[in-house]
Amino acid sequence: MTIGAGLAAVSPADAATATASAYEGSAYGTRVNVGKLVKSGPSAPVFLGCGTKSGVHKENTTAGLNLAPIATSGTVATTADTSSTPSRSRTTATTQQVNLLSGLITASAVKSVSTSTFANGNYSASGAGTTLLNLRIGGTPFDATPAANTSVDLAGIGHVVLNEQLKSVTPSSARLTVNALHLYVDTTGPVFEKGTQVIVSHAFSGIASPKIAALGGKAYGSSLNVGKLVKSGPSFLKVMPCFGTKGVVRSNTGAGVDLGSVLRSGTIRNTVQGSVDRSSAVEETTSTVESANVLNRLVSAEVVKADANASTDGTTRRFNANGSSFLNLNVAGHSGIGDNVGPNTQVRIAGLGTLWLNRVIRTPSSIEVRMIELVVTQTNTSGLAVGTDLRVAVAKTTLR
């Protein structure tokens, strides 16, 4: 077993004059991935968006998960709260009746707690309250309150981390992720596949000193919805942290998507980059999709790039999409359309709907770029339901 620290604090030199007012947080019950493929997305999620004020309470519940034999669970309940006395962000996730790998790992209730606090001149983060009731691994009982980052080997399978904690405490902020149970599968077996990860009861909290703005935004390669029904979620999604990336480019890259005749692509790379302090904020998100092919080359391009930018000096907010581009764009039956497509170009596709190219959506606090968006409004021979919305290469930035 490996043991990690459970509580950390920093006493900054100028903390006496600081007031923590920027909150963030999220929680969910379960998530199952095989490599980068999401087998089951976050259950009962709650989220404290960038710019959340003090005194906020959010909660969510769901009936549970059934991905037997990999993972099953009972009811999931999550909460997220902020307060000002003291300044605190706190999230929890509780998952009942956990069963992983056909009974290899079981627990009657698994709860994660993440608390980030600014009090008495100190930033701190704690996972106190995290518990795993009646936990058994391979039939062996374990303590309900294991030390942070306790790792247990699973012979011939991989390992599981109990009370997994990822902590960052600086002179101006505190952040903590707690995964009460995190299963890592390193081999392929009868009921599991190499690369499988199962997270049970995830809680994240963060708090920071006042900033000129809170950042936000995201980038993803593609999505396919029919009304409110998600047929294919945002591919290789990358989200901008509330407080930026300290100017470092963070990326999520994948081999591409294959949605049959609807959409095929080559490599997808999504990035976020941002920095924020008391006097300025700047951010950029990008999505680059190679070899895009929509509806058997109704729309195709060698490279599609969405690029959303935002900045502020505290007085003026600026947004642009200047880096967005197409390379070798082709729209069947519309030979006059080339790479230099103006913002918000609409093309009527007979017997199908509306094709948007270089769609740019602006609000006073954001800009979103959807380089290709197909909205189906008519019954058609392609088999796409009316209300279908396909997006390719999407980037968004926000300032709050």
Short mmCIF file of C-alpha atoms in Angstrom, two decimals:
data_model
loop_
_atom_site.label_atom_id
_atom_site.label_comp_id
_atom_site.label_asym_id
_atom_site.label_seq_id
_atom_site.Cartn_x
_atom_site.Cartn_y
_atom_site.Cartn_z
CA MET A 1 0.00 0.00 0.00
CA THR A 2 1.08 3.58 -0.58
CA ILE A 3 0.03 6.36 1.73
CA GLY A 4 -0.37 10.07 0.88
CA ALA A 5 -1.04 13.21 2.88
CA GLY A 6 -4.62 14.22 3.59
CA LEU A 7 -4.40 17.94 4.41
CA ALA A 8 -2.22 20.79 3.19
CA ALA A 9 -2.16 24.53 3.83
CA VAL A 10 -0.11 27.51 2.73
CA SER A 11 0.19 30.77 4.64
CA PRO A 12 0.94 33.41 1.99
CA ALA A 13 2.83 36.54 2.84
CA ASP A 14 0.02 38.77 1.62
CA ALA A 15 -2.88 36.56 2.69
CA ALA A 16 -3.96 38.94 5.43
CA THR A 17 -5.23 41.35 2.80
CA ALA A 18 -6.70 38.72 0.45
CA THR A 19 -10.32 37.62 0.31
CA ALA A 20 -11.10 34.38 -1.45
CA SER A 21 -14.09 34.92 -3.72
CA ALA A 22 -13.65 32.72 -6.78
CA TYR A 23 -15.30 29.32 -6.31
CA GLU A 24 -15.38 26.17 -8.41
CA GLY A 25 -16.48 22.60 -7.90
CA SER A 26 -18.07 19.46 -9.32
CA ALA A 27 -19.19 16.02 -8.20
CA TYR A 28 -20.62 12.84 -9.67
CA GLY A 29 -21.35 9.29 -8.57
CA THR A 30 -19.81 6.97 -11.15
CA ARG A 31 -17.91 7.08 -14.42
CA VAL A 32 -16.63 4.19 -16.56
CA ASN A 33 -14.08 4.60 -19.36
CA VAL A 34 -12.29 2.10 -21.58
CA GLY A 35 -9.31 4.10 -22.77
CA LYS A 36 -10.79 7.34 -24.12
CA LEU A 37 -14.15 5.68 -24.82
CA VAL A 38 -16.77 6.68 -22.27
CA LYS A 39 -18.85 3.60 -21.42
CA SER A 40 -20.90 5.45 -18.82
CA GLY A 41 -20.71 9.20 -18.32
CA PRO A 42 -20.78 10.98 -14.95
CA SER A 43 -23.93 10.03 -13.01
CA ALA A 44 -25.93 12.62 -11.03
CA PRO A 45 -23.45 15.41 -11.83
CA VAL A 46 -23.43 18.78 -10.08
CA PHE A 47 -21.28 21.70 -11.17
CA LEU A 48 -20.25 25.07 -9.76
CA GLY A 49 -19.58 27.17 -12.83
CA CYS A 50 -16.96 29.85 -13.12
CA GLY A 51 -18.20 32.96 -11.35
CA THR A 52 -20.37 31.11 -8.80
CA LYS A 53 -21.14 33.32 -5.80
CA SER A 54 -21.21 32.40 -2.11
CA GLY A 55 -24.35 30.91 -0.60
CA VAL A 56 -25.05 28.56 -3.52
CA HIS A 57 -26.40 25.04 -2.98
CA LYS A 58 -26.86 22.41 -5.70
CA GLU A 59 -27.82 18.76 -5.49
CA ASN A 60 -28.63 15.84 -7.78
CA THR A 61 -29.70 12.20 -7.49
CA THR A 62 -30.06 9.21 -9.80
CA ALA A 63 -31.19 5.61 -9.47
CA GLY A 64 -27.78 4.06 -10.07
CA LEU A 65 -25.56 2.28 -12.59
CA ASN A 66 -25.83 -1.11 -14.27
CA LEU A 67 -22.79 -2.02 -16.35
CA ALA A 68 -22.49 -5.57 -15.04
CA PRO A 69 -20.12 -7.30 -14.76
CA ILE A 70 -17.80 -4.25 -14.76
CA ALA A 71 -19.71 -2.04 -12.33
CA THR A 72 -23.10 -1.70 -10.67
CA SER A 73 -24.37 0.64 -7.99
CA GLY A 74 -27.45 1.77 -6.15
CA THR A 75 -28.67 5.32 -5.63
CA VAL A 76 -26.27 8.22 -6.21
CA ALA A 77 -26.57 11.59 -4.44
CA THR A 78 -24.33 14.63 -5.01
CA THR A 79 -24.10 18.12 -3.51
CA ALA A 80 -22.15 21.33 -4.09
CA ASP A 81 -22.05 24.33 -1.75
CA THR A 82 -20.27 27.66 -1.36
CA SER A 83 -20.06 29.90 1.70
CA SER A 84 -18.42 33.17 2.72
CA THR A 85 -17.88 32.69 6.47
CA PRO A 86 -15.40 31.18 6.05
CA SER A 87 -14.87 31.33 2.29
CA ARG A 88 -15.36 27.73 1.25
CA SER A 89 -16.25 25.45 -1.65
CA ARG A 90 -17.47 21.98 -0.68
CA THR A 91 -18.73 19.07 -2.79
CA THR A 92 -19.85 15.54 -1.94
CA ALA A 93 -20.81 12.38 -3.79
CA THR A 94 -22.39 9.32 -2.17
CA THR A 95 -22.89 6.06 -4.06
CA GLN A 96 -24.81 3.16 -2.52
CA GLN A 97 -24.30 -0.61 -2.99
CA VAL A 98 -21.11 -0.55 -5.06
CA ASN A 99 -20.07 -3.74 -6.88
CA LEU A 100 -17.06 -3.82 -9.23
CA LEU A 101 -15.83 -6.76 -11.33
CA SER A 102 -18.53 -9.22 -10.29
CA GLY A 103 -18.04 -8.77 -6.56
CA LEU A 104 -14.26 -8.43 -6.43
CA ILE A 105 -14.75 -4.98 -4.87
CA THR A 106 -17.89 -4.21 -2.87
CA ALA A 107 -19.07 -1.55 -0.43
CA SER A 108 -22.43 -0.65 1.05
CA ALA A 109 -21.84 3.10 0.66
CA VAL A 110 -18.97 5.12 -0.82
CA LYS A 111 -18.77 8.84 -0.04
CA SER A 112 -16.25 11.43 -1.21
CA VAL A 113 -15.92 14.89 0.29
CA SER A 114 -13.78 17.73 -1.07
CA THR A 115 -13.46 21.04 0.78
CA SER A 116 -11.33 24.02 -0.24
CA THR A 117 -11.15 26.89 2.25
CA PHE A 118 -9.70 30.35 2.81
CA ALA A 119 -9.71 31.19 6.52
CA ASN A 120 -7.43 33.03 8.95
CA GLY A 121 -5.07 34.00 6.15
CA ASN A 122 -4.59 30.43 4.93
CA TYR A 123 -5.67 28.45 1.88
CA SER A 124 -6.27 24.77 2.58
CA ALA A 125 -7.88 21.71 1.05
CA SER A 126 -9.20 18.63 2.83
CA GLY A 127 -10.85 15.33 1.99
CA ALA A 128 -12.11 14.81 5.55
CA GLY A 129 -15.42 12.95 5.58
CA THR A 130 -14.53 10.58 2.76
CA THR A 131 -15.70 7.08 3.76
CA LEU A 132 -16.07 3.60 2.25
CA LEU A 133 -18.51 1.64 4.41
CA ASN A 134 -18.22 -2.15 4.54
CA LEU A 135 -15.51 -2.14 1.90
CA ARG A 136 -14.25 -5.56 0.83
CA ILE A 137 -11.62 -6.32 -1.79
CA GLY A 138 -11.27 -9.95 -2.74
CA GLY A 139 -13.26 -10.81 0.38
CA THR A 140 -10.87 -8.93 2.69
CA PRO A 141 -12.45 -6.14 4.77
CA PHE A 142 -10.85 -2.68 4.72
CA ASP A 143 -11.06 0.29 7.04
CA ALA A 144 -13.87 2.71 6.19
CA THR A 145 -11.52 5.71 6.29
CA PRO A 146 -8.35 4.72 4.43
CA ALA A 147 -5.45 7.14 4.23
CA ALA A 148 -5.31 9.31 1.14
CA ASN A 149 -3.98 7.56 -1.97
CA THR A 150 -3.99 4.04 -0.53
CA SER A 151 -3.21 1.69 -3.43
CA VAL A 152 -4.23 -1.98 -3.41
CA ASP A 153 -2.87 -4.39 -6.03
CA LEU A 154 -5.34 -6.66 -7.80
CA ALA A 155 -3.39 -9.69 -9.01
CA GLY A 156 -3.76 -10.25 -12.74
CA ILE A 157 -6.02 -7.21 -13.14
CA GLY A 158 -4.41 -3.94 -12.06
CA HIS A 159 -4.94 -1.90 -8.92
CA VAL A 160 -7.48 0.20 -7.08
CA VAL A 161 -6.79 3.48 -5.28
CA LEU A 162 -8.81 4.21 -2.15
CA ASN A 163 -9.47 7.82 -1.19
CA GLU A 164 -7.53 9.07 -4.21
CA GLN A 165 -6.61 12.73 -3.71
CA LEU A 166 -5.13 15.20 -6.20
CA LYS A 167 -4.29 18.41 -4.38
CA SER A 168 -2.92 21.84 -5.27
CA VAL A 169 -2.46 24.56 -2.65
CA THR A 170 -0.66 27.81 -3.56
CA PRO A 171 -0.35 31.24 -1.91
CA SER A 172 -3.50 32.31 -3.78
CA SER A 173 -5.63 29.20 -4.25
CA ALA A 174 -6.59 25.70 -3.13
CA ARG A 175 -8.01 22.84 -5.21
CA LEU A 176 -8.72 19.21 -4.38
CA THR A 177 -10.06 16.25 -6.34
CA VAL A 178 -11.21 13.22 -4.34
CA ASN A 179 -12.10 9.90 -5.98
CA ALA A 180 -13.26 7.61 -3.19
CA LEU A 181 -12.63 4.54 -5.39
CA HIS A 182 -10.59 4.53 -8.59
CA LEU A 183 -10.10 1.21 -10.37
CA TYR A 184 -7.33 0.87 -12.98
CA VAL A 185 -7.37 -2.25 -15.20
CA ASP A 186 -3.99 -3.08 -16.75
CA THR A 187 -4.83 -6.39 -18.46
CA THR A 188 -7.64 -7.93 -20.49
CA GLY A 189 -9.75 -10.65 -18.86
CA PRO A 190 -13.12 -12.39 -19.20
CA VAL A 191 -15.14 -9.48 -17.81
CA PHE A 192 -12.78 -6.52 -18.22
CA GLU A 193 -10.67 -4.84 -20.87
CA LYS A 194 -7.19 -3.32 -20.57
CA GLY A 195 -7.40 0.43 -20.08
CA THR A 196 -10.70 0.31 -18.21
CA GLN A 197 -11.05 2.87 -15.42
CA VAL A 198 -13.95 3.07 -12.98
CA ILE A 199 -14.38 6.05 -10.68
CA VAL A 200 -16.86 5.83 -7.81
CA SER A 201 -17.82 9.00 -5.91
CA HIS A 202 -15.88 11.92 -7.38
CA ALA A 203 -15.76 15.32 -5.66
CA PHE A 204 -13.76 18.39 -6.72
CA SER A 205 -13.57 21.78 -5.02
CA GLY A 206 -11.55 24.93 -5.58
CA ILE A 207 -11.23 28.45 -4.25
CA ALA A 208 -8.94 31.34 -5.18
CA SER A 209 -8.24 34.99 -4.45
CA PRO A 210 -10.24 37.57 -6.40
CA LYS A 211 -9.48 37.77 -10.11
CA ILE A 212 -10.33 40.35 -12.73
CA ALA A 213 -12.50 37.69 -14.38
CA ALA A 214 -13.32 34.02 -14.23
CA LEU A 215 -12.52 32.12 -17.40
CA GLY A 216 -14.68 29.54 -19.08
CA GLY A 217 -15.13 27.72 -22.32
CA LYS A 218 -14.42 24.44 -24.04
CA ALA A 219 -13.38 22.80 -27.27
CA TYR A 220 -14.51 19.55 -28.86
CA GLY A 221 -14.27 17.83 -32.21
CA SER A 222 -17.85 16.78 -32.87
CA SER A 223 -21.30 16.18 -31.41
CA LEU A 224 -24.53 14.67 -32.69
CA ASN A 225 -27.87 15.40 -31.04
CA VAL A 226 -31.50 14.78 -31.95
CA GLY A 227 -33.37 17.43 -30.02
CA LYS A 228 -32.28 16.94 -26.40
CA LEU A 229 -31.21 13.34 -27.03
CA VAL A 230 -27.42 12.99 -27.20
CA LYS A 231 -26.50 10.48 -29.91
CA SER A 232 -22.76 11.19 -29.72
CA GLY A 233 -21.39 13.46 -26.99
CA PRO A 234 -18.63 16.05 -27.44
CA SER A 235 -15.61 14.15 -28.78
CA PHE A 236 -12.27 14.59 -27.01
CA LEU A 237 -13.69 17.45 -24.95
CA LYS A 238 -11.30 19.89 -23.27
CA VAL A 239 -12.66 22.37 -20.72
CA MET A 240 -11.09 25.66 -19.64
CA PRO A 241 -10.48 25.78 -15.86
CA CYS A 242 -12.08 28.74 -14.07
CA PHE A 243 -8.70 30.19 -13.21
CA GLY A 244 -6.95 29.37 -16.47
CA THR A 245 -3.93 27.20 -17.21
CA LYS A 246 -1.19 29.65 -16.21
CA GLY A 247 -0.56 30.17 -19.91
CA VAL A 248 0.17 26.50 -20.58
CA VAL A 249 -1.55 24.80 -23.53
CA ARG A 250 -3.57 21.80 -22.37
CA SER A 251 -4.84 19.40 -25.01
CA ASN A 252 -6.99 16.35 -25.62
CA THR A 253 -6.19 14.41 -28.79
CA GLY A 254 -7.85 11.38 -30.32
CA ALA A 255 -7.61 9.22 -33.42
CA GLY A 256 -10.93 10.53 -34.75
CA VAL A 257 -14.62 9.66 -34.83
CA ASP A 258 -16.62 7.19 -36.88
CA LEU A 259 -20.36 7.79 -36.90
CA GLY A 260 -20.90 5.79 -40.06
CA SER A 261 -22.15 7.77 -43.04
CA VAL A 262 -23.03 10.73 -40.80
CA LEU A 263 -19.45 11.71 -39.93
CA ARG A 264 -15.98 10.29 -40.21
CA SER A 265 -12.77 12.09 -39.36
CA GLY A 266 -9.08 11.73 -38.86
CA THR A 267 -7.16 13.04 -35.85
CA ILE A 268 -8.92 15.49 -33.55
CA ARG A 269 -6.97 17.86 -31.27
CA ASN A 270 -8.66 20.21 -28.81
CA THR A 271 -6.77 22.77 -26.72
CA VAL A 272 -7.35 25.34 -24.00
CA GLN A 273 -4.93 28.02 -22.82
CA GLY A 274 -5.56 30.87 -20.41
CA SER A 275 -4.12 33.13 -17.75
CA VAL A 276 -5.81 35.45 -15.28
CA ASP A 277 -4.72 37.79 -12.49
CA ARG A 278 -5.95 40.97 -10.82
CA SER A 279 -5.32 43.19 -13.85
CA SER A 280 -5.93 41.13 -16.99
CA ALA A 281 -7.28 37.89 -18.40
CA VAL A 282 -6.68 36.17 -21.72
CA GLU A 283 -7.81 32.81 -23.08
CA GLU A 284 -7.95 30.74 -26.25
CA THR A 285 -9.67 27.46 -27.12
CA THR A 286 -9.19 25.54 -30.37
CA SER A 287 -10.55 22.44 -32.07
CA THR A 288 -8.74 20.99 -35.09
CA VAL A 289 -10.36 18.16 -37.05
CA GLU A 290 -8.54 16.44 -39.89
CA SER A 291 -10.12 14.63 -42.86
CA ALA A 292 -13.69 15.62 -42.01
CA ASN A 293 -16.33 13.80 -44.08
CA VAL A 294 -20.02 14.59 -43.48
CA LEU A 295 -22.75 12.48 -45.13
CA ASN A 296 -20.55 10.75 -47.70
CA ARG A 297 -18.78 13.93 -48.74
CA LEU A 298 -21.76 16.25 -48.74
CA VAL A 299 -19.27 18.36 -46.80
CA SER A 300 -15.57 17.52 -46.63
CA ALA A 301 -12.35 19.26 -45.68
CA GLU A 302 -8.75 18.27 -45.23
CA VAL A 303 -8.51 20.36 -42.04
CA VAL A 304 -11.13 22.27 -40.06
CA LYS A 305 -10.06 24.56 -37.21
CA ALA A 306 -12.21 26.50 -34.76
CA ASP A 307 -10.38 29.17 -32.76
CA ALA A 308 -12.09 31.26 -30.06
CA ASN A 309 -10.26 34.05 -28.21
CA ALA A 310 -11.19 36.33 -25.32
CA SER A 311 -9.40 38.97 -23.24
CA THR A 312 -10.13 41.79 -20.80
CA ASP A 313 -8.27 44.53 -18.99
CA GLY A 314 -11.10 45.02 -16.52
CA THR A 315 -12.71 47.74 -18.61
CA THR A 316 -13.16 46.29 -22.08
CA ARG A 317 -13.89 42.72 -23.10
CA ARG A 318 -12.68 41.56 -26.49
CA PHE A 319 -13.68 38.41 -28.39
CA ASN A 320 -12.61 37.12 -31.79
CA ALA A 321 -12.43 34.00 -33.94
CA ASN A 322 -9.45 35.11 -36.01
CA GLY A 323 -7.62 31.77 -36.11
CA SER A 324 -10.55 29.78 -37.48
CA SER A 325 -10.02 28.24 -40.92
CA PHE A 326 -10.78 25.56 -43.50
CA LEU A 327 -8.31 23.74 -45.73
CA ASN A 328 -9.69 22.29 -48.98
CA LEU A 329 -13.33 22.74 -48.02
CA ASN A 330 -15.85 21.24 -50.43
CA VAL A 331 -19.65 21.32 -50.34
CA ALA A 332 -21.31 19.06 -52.91
CA GLY A 333 -23.32 21.05 -55.45
CA HIS A 334 -21.86 24.37 -54.31
CA SER A 335 -18.63 24.83 -56.23
CA GLY A 336 -18.45 28.51 -55.35
CA ILE A 337 -17.74 27.74 -51.70
CA GLY A 338 -14.03 27.61 -50.88
CA ASP A 339 -11.78 27.93 -47.87
CA ASN A 340 -12.42 31.64 -47.27
CA VAL A 341 -15.92 31.32 -45.87
CA GLY A 342 -17.29 34.36 -44.10
CA PRO A 343 -18.75 34.16 -40.60
CA ASN A 344 -22.25 32.70 -40.32
CA THR A 345 -22.50 31.42 -43.88
CA GLN A 346 -25.75 29.49 -44.43
CA VAL A 347 -26.27 26.95 -47.20
CA ARG A 348 -29.70 25.48 -47.88
CA ILE A 349 -29.40 21.76 -48.57
CA ALA A 350 -32.42 20.63 -50.58
CA GLY A 351 -34.38 17.83 -48.95
CA LEU A 352 -32.33 17.99 -45.75
CA GLY A 353 -31.98 21.30 -43.91
CA THR A 354 -29.49 24.08 -43.21
CA LEU A 355 -25.71 23.87 -43.31
CA TRP A 356 -23.82 26.49 -41.32
CA LEU A 357 -20.17 27.17 -42.10
CA ASN A 358 -17.93 29.23 -39.81
CA ARG A 359 -20.85 29.88 -37.48
CA VAL A 360 -19.94 32.48 -34.84
CA ILE A 361 -22.26 33.06 -31.88
CA ARG A 362 -21.54 36.11 -29.72
CA THR A 363 -22.91 37.29 -26.38
CA PRO A 364 -21.63 40.08 -24.12
CA SER A 365 -19.62 37.47 -22.19
CA SER A 366 -18.72 34.80 -24.75
CA ILE A 367 -17.91 33.74 -28.27
CA GLU A 368 -18.59 30.29 -29.73
CA VAL A 369 -17.31 29.03 -33.08
CA ARG A 370 -18.96 26.07 -34.83
CA MET A 371 -17.06 25.54 -38.06
CA ILE A 372 -19.55 23.03 -39.47
CA GLU A 373 -23.11 22.69 -38.21
CA LEU A 374 -25.82 20.74 -40.00
CA VAL A 375 -29.39 21.25 -38.77
CA VAL A 376 -31.90 18.78 -40.21
CA THR A 377 -35.33 20.34 -40.79
CA GLN A 378 -36.86 18.01 -43.40
CA THR A 379 -37.62 14.33 -43.80
CA ASN A 380 -34.76 12.96 -45.90
CA THR A 381 -33.20 9.94 -47.57
CA SER A 382 -30.13 10.04 -45.31
CA GLY A 383 -32.00 8.53 -42.39
CA LEU A 384 -31.48 11.55 -40.14
CA ALA A 385 -34.39 12.51 -37.92
CA VAL A 386 -35.83 15.99 -38.11
CA GLY A 387 -34.18 17.96 -35.30
CA THR A 388 -30.77 16.35 -35.77
CA ASP A 389 -27.90 18.77 -35.06
CA LEU A 390 -24.38 17.75 -36.13
CA ARG A 391 -21.43 19.95 -35.16
CA VAL A 392 -17.81 19.64 -36.23
CA ALA A 393 -14.90 21.65 -34.73
CA VAL A 394 -16.37 23.71 -31.89
CA ALA A 395 -14.53 26.20 -29.66
CA LYS A 396 -15.97 28.56 -27.05
CA THR A 397 -14.54 31.10 -24.60
CA THR A 398 -16.31 33.02 -21.84
CA LEU A 399 -15.44 35.79 -19.39
CA ARG A 400 -17.43 36.22 -16.20
#
